[in-house]
PDB file of C-alpha atoms in Angstrom:
ATOM      1  CA  UNK A   1     123.876 136.508 158.951  1.00 45.00           C
ATOM      2  CA  UNK A   2     125.158 135.989 155.424  1.00 49.00           C
ATOM      3  CA  UNK A   3     123.666 133.043 153.615  1.00 54.00           C
ATOM      4  CA  UNK A   4     125.979 130.304 152.348  1.00 55.00           C
ATOM      5  CA  UNK A   5     125.414 128.509 149.057  1.00 57.00           C
ATOM      6  CA  UNK A   6     126.388 125.135 147.622  1.00 52.00           C
ATOM      7  CA  UNK A   7     125.546 123.918 144.125  1.00 47.00           C
ATOM      8  CA  UNK A   8     125.962 120.349 142.914  1.00 47.00           C
ATOM      9  CA  UNK A   9     125.529 118.924 139.421  1.00 48.00           C
ATOM     10  CA  UNK A  10     126.380 115.627 137.893  1.00 60.00           C
ATOM     11  CA  UNK A  11     125.472 112.255 136.624  1.00 55.00           C
ATOM     12  CA  UNK A  12     123.758 109.985 139.092  1.00 56.00           C
ATOM     13  CA  UNK A  13     124.206 106.232 139.515  1.00 56.00           C
ATOM     14  CA  UNK A  14     121.988 105.528 136.528  1.00 64.00           C
ATOM     15  CA  UNK A  15     122.093 107.058 133.090  1.00 76.00           C
ATOM     16  CA  UNK A  16     120.356 110.257 134.118  1.00 88.00           C
ATOM     17  CA  UNK A  17     121.624 113.512 135.551  1.00 94.00           C
ATOM     18  CA  UNK A  18     120.764 115.382 138.717  1.00 95.00           C
ATOM     19  CA  UNK A  19     121.159 118.835 140.168  1.00 96.00           C
ATOM     20  CA  UNK A  20     120.947 120.148 143.688  1.00 96.00           C
ATOM     21  CA  UNK A  21     120.997 123.600 145.230  1.00 98.00           C
ATOM     22  CA  UNK A  22     120.889 124.546 148.871  1.00 98.00           C
ATOM     23  CA  UNK A  23     121.204 127.658 150.941  1.00 98.00           C
ATOM     24  CA  UNK A  24     121.213 128.452 154.631  1.00 97.00           C
ATOM     25  CA  UNK A  25     118.947 131.083 156.108  1.00 98.00           C
ATOM     26  CA  UNK A  26     118.408 132.291 159.672  1.00 96.00           C
ATOM     27  CA  UNK A  27     114.678 131.651 160.150  1.00 97.00           C
ATOM     28  CA  UNK A  28     112.811 129.122 162.290  1.00 97.00           C
ATOM     29  CA  UNK A  29     112.385 125.766 160.577  1.00 97.00           C
ATOM     30  CA  UNK A  30     108.614 125.650 161.078  1.00 97.00           C
ATOM     31  CA  UNK A  31     108.220 129.131 159.564  1.00 97.00           C
ATOM     32  CA  UNK A  32     110.297 128.138 156.530  1.00 98.00           C
ATOM     33  CA  UNK A  33     108.284 124.956 156.040  1.00 98.00           C
ATOM     34  CA  UNK A  34     104.964 126.779 156.378  1.00 98.00           C
ATOM     35  CA  UNK A  35     106.141 129.249 153.734  1.00 98.00           C
ATOM     36  CA  UNK A  36     107.378 126.561 151.314  1.00 99.00           C
ATOM     37  CA  UNK A  37     104.125 124.583 151.372  1.00 98.00           C
ATOM     38  CA  UNK A  38     101.912 127.671 151.671  1.00 98.00           C
ATOM     39  CA  UNK A  39     102.458 131.115 150.158  1.00 98.00           C
ATOM     40  CA  UNK A  40     105.871 130.132 148.734  1.00 98.00           C
ATOM     41  CA  UNK A  41     104.560 127.105 146.831  1.00 98.00           C
ATOM     42  CA  UNK A  42     104.120 129.010 143.541  1.00 98.00           C
ATOM     43  CA  UNK A  43     107.813 129.973 143.654  1.00 98.00           C
ATOM     44  CA  UNK A  44     109.091 126.407 143.381  1.00 98.00           C
ATOM     45  CA  UNK A  45     106.169 124.275 142.153  1.00 98.00           C
ATOM     46  CA  UNK A  46     103.637 126.611 140.590  1.00 98.00           C
ATOM     47  CA  UNK A  47     100.030 127.530 141.213  1.00 98.00           C
ATOM     48  CA  UNK A  48      98.435 124.391 142.631  1.00 98.00           C
ATOM     49  CA  UNK A  49      97.290 122.695 145.798  1.00 96.00           C
ATOM     50  CA  UNK A  50     100.045 120.521 147.269  1.00 98.00           C
ATOM     51  CA  UNK A  51      98.718 117.110 148.309  1.00 98.00           C
ATOM     52  CA  UNK A  52     100.224 115.582 151.439  1.00 97.00           C
ATOM     53  CA  UNK A  53      99.325 111.918 150.929  1.00 98.00           C
ATOM     54  CA  UNK A  54     101.558 109.429 149.137  1.00 98.00           C
ATOM     55  CA  UNK A  55     100.423 108.662 145.574  1.00 99.00           C
ATOM     56  CA  UNK A  56      98.164 111.726 145.384  1.00 98.00           C
ATOM     57  CA  UNK A  57      98.559 113.647 142.138  1.00 98.00           C
ATOM     58  CA  UNK A  58      98.883 117.342 141.378  1.00 98.00           C
ATOM     59  CA  UNK A  59      98.892 119.572 138.314  1.00 98.00           C
ATOM     60  CA  UNK A  60      99.980 123.201 138.209  1.00 98.00           C
ATOM     61  CA  UNK A  61      98.314 125.919 136.153  1.00 98.00           C
ATOM     62  CA  UNK A  62     101.393 125.763 133.871  1.00 97.00           C
ATOM     63  CA  UNK A  63     100.839 122.059 133.184  1.00 98.00           C
ATOM     64  CA  UNK A  64     103.515 120.543 135.428  1.00 98.00           C
ATOM     65  CA  UNK A  65     102.189 117.218 136.721  1.00 98.00           C
ATOM     66  CA  UNK A  66     103.299 114.729 139.266  1.00 98.00           C
ATOM     67  CA  UNK A  67     102.697 112.293 142.073  1.00 99.00           C
ATOM     68  CA  UNK A  68     103.595 112.734 145.729  1.00 99.00           C
ATOM     69  CA  UNK A  69     106.145 110.124 146.823  1.00 99.00           C
ATOM     70  CA  UNK A  70     106.732 111.410 150.337  1.00 99.00           C
ATOM     71  CA  UNK A  71     105.479 114.288 152.435  1.00 99.00           C
ATOM     72  CA  UNK A  72     107.133 114.673 155.834  1.00 98.00           C
ATOM     73  CA  UNK A  73     105.896 117.745 157.720  1.00 98.00           C
ATOM     74  CA  UNK A  74     108.691 120.214 158.564  1.00 98.00           C
ATOM     75  CA  UNK A  75     111.193 118.051 156.684  1.00 99.00           C
ATOM     76  CA  UNK A  76     110.675 117.320 152.981  1.00 99.00           C
ATOM     77  CA  UNK A  77     108.370 116.722 150.083  1.00 99.00           C
ATOM     78  CA  UNK A  78     109.439 114.360 147.303  1.00 99.00           C
ATOM     79  CA  UNK A  79     107.403 114.205 144.113  1.00 99.00           C
ATOM     80  CA  UNK A  80     107.554 113.466 140.440  1.00 99.00           C
ATOM     81  CA  UNK A  81     107.852 116.613 138.326  1.00 98.00           C
ATOM     82  CA  UNK A  82     106.998 116.623 134.638  1.00 98.00           C
ATOM     83  CA  UNK A  83     106.330 119.723 132.561  1.00 98.00           C
ATOM     84  CA  UNK A  84     103.734 119.266 129.819  1.00 97.00           C
ATOM     85  CA  UNK A  85     106.379 119.396 127.070  1.00 97.00           C
ATOM     86  CA  UNK A  86     108.760 116.835 128.610  1.00 97.00           C
ATOM     87  CA  UNK A  87     108.629 113.187 127.489  1.00 96.00           C
ATOM     88  CA  UNK A  88     109.810 111.836 130.855  1.00 97.00           C
ATOM     89  CA  UNK A  89     109.220 112.112 134.591  1.00 97.00           C
ATOM     90  CA  UNK A  90     111.807 113.507 136.974  1.00 98.00           C
ATOM     91  CA  UNK A  91     111.951 113.533 140.764  1.00 98.00           C
ATOM     92  CA  UNK A  92     112.009 116.735 142.781  1.00 99.00           C
ATOM     93  CA  UNK A  93     112.780 116.923 146.505  1.00 99.00           C
ATOM     94  CA  UNK A  94     112.381 120.130 148.496  1.00 99.00           C
ATOM     95  CA  UNK A  95     113.651 119.918 152.065  1.00 99.00           C
ATOM     96  CA  UNK A  96     114.451 121.948 155.158  1.00 99.00           C
ATOM     97  CA  UNK A  97     116.958 120.896 157.795  1.00 98.00           C
ATOM     98  CA  UNK A  98     118.032 122.448 161.077  1.00 96.00           C
ATOM     99  CA  UNK A  99     121.700 123.436 161.320  1.00 93.00           C
ATOM    100  CA  UNK A 100     123.737 125.514 163.792  1.00 90.00           C
ATOM    101  CA  UNK A 101     121.699 128.685 164.289  1.00 88.00           C
ATOM    102  CA  UNK A 102     120.031 128.481 160.896  1.00 95.00           C
ATOM    103  CA  UNK A 103     118.222 126.131 158.566  1.00 98.00           C
ATOM    104  CA  UNK A 104     119.204 124.793 155.175  1.00 98.00           C
ATOM    105  CA  UNK A 105     116.692 124.831 152.338  1.00 99.00           C
ATOM    106  CA  UNK A 106     117.540 122.368 149.573  1.00 99.00           C
ATOM    107  CA  UNK A 107     116.107 121.544 146.176  1.00 99.00           C
ATOM    108  CA  UNK A 108     117.247 118.347 144.446  1.00 98.00           C
ATOM    109  CA  UNK A 109     116.133 117.383 140.963  1.00 98.00           C
ATOM    110  CA  UNK A 110     116.886 113.858 139.727  1.00 96.00           C
ATOM    111  CA  UNK A 111     116.224 111.993 136.509  1.00 96.00           C
ATOM    112  CA  UNK A 112     117.247 114.711 134.076  1.00 97.00           C
ATOM    113  CA  UNK A 113     117.811 113.451 130.546  1.00 95.00           C
ATOM    114  CA  UNK A 114     121.162 114.980 129.641  1.00 94.00           C
ATOM    115  CA  UNK A 115     123.730 117.688 130.364  1.00 92.00           C
ATOM    116  CA  UNK A 116     121.669 120.316 128.552  1.00 95.00           C
ATOM    117  CA  UNK A 117     118.585 119.610 130.644  1.00 96.00           C
ATOM    118  CA  UNK A 118     120.740 119.556 133.783  1.00 96.00           C
ATOM    119  CA  UNK A 119     122.302 122.922 132.919  1.00 96.00           C
ATOM    120  CA  UNK A 120     118.893 124.454 132.214  1.00 97.00           C
ATOM    121  CA  UNK A 121     117.462 123.196 135.501  1.00 98.00           C
ATOM    122  CA  UNK A 122     120.514 124.290 137.500  1.00 97.00           C
ATOM    123  CA  UNK A 123     119.902 127.868 136.389  1.00 98.00           C
ATOM    124  CA  UNK A 124     116.199 127.529 137.112  1.00 98.00           C
ATOM    125  CA  UNK A 125     116.631 126.122 140.628  1.00 98.00           C
ATOM    126  CA  UNK A 126     119.345 128.661 141.524  1.00 98.00           C
ATOM    127  CA  UNK A 127     116.890 131.437 140.681  1.00 99.00           C
ATOM    128  CA  UNK A 128     114.034 129.723 142.506  1.00 99.00           C
ATOM    129  CA  UNK A 129     116.106 129.212 145.639  1.00 99.00           C
ATOM    130  CA  UNK A 130     117.302 132.829 145.588  1.00 98.00           C
ATOM    131  CA  UNK A 131     113.657 133.970 145.438  1.00 98.00           C
ATOM    132  CA  UNK A 132     112.636 131.597 148.239  1.00 98.00           C
ATOM    133  CA  UNK A 133     115.486 132.686 150.519  1.00 98.00           C
ATOM    134  CA  UNK A 134     114.840 136.367 149.801  1.00 98.00           C
ATOM    135  CA  UNK A 135     111.207 135.918 150.822  1.00 98.00           C
ATOM    136  CA  UNK A 136     112.144 133.901 153.913  1.00 98.00           C
ATOM    137  CA  UNK A 137     114.575 136.592 155.044  1.00 96.00           C
ATOM    138  CA  UNK A 138     111.746 139.120 154.823  1.00 95.00           C
ATOM    139  CA  UNK A 139     109.064 137.163 156.680  1.00 88.00           C
TER     140      UNK A 139
END
């Protein structure tokens, strides 16, 4: 089955910008989730342990830090995401959702400072999602 893609960028309700990417893939939802929070974690978050409790903190080997806002097994993880060289926090949500005969993996990044940051992160998350889906298709 060919994967479908949708990309969204824009200004959110506040003064910040957001970006979202999603792609469908024909794998079981529980297998996709297990990959995203297990061996696939370095692809989208970095080398770290992913906490599952609200308000727990994490830091990747590359210096990205954050706090877990929500962890819903087989559904989504929402966390703050702040690289060491950024002066502000952003919010990252990685989710999986069942659809007709496939699942949809989505990555949404909110709280970006400006169009330049949004453009940079759109390219980043497109590449990340392509890597994730490629790995999922080869499980």
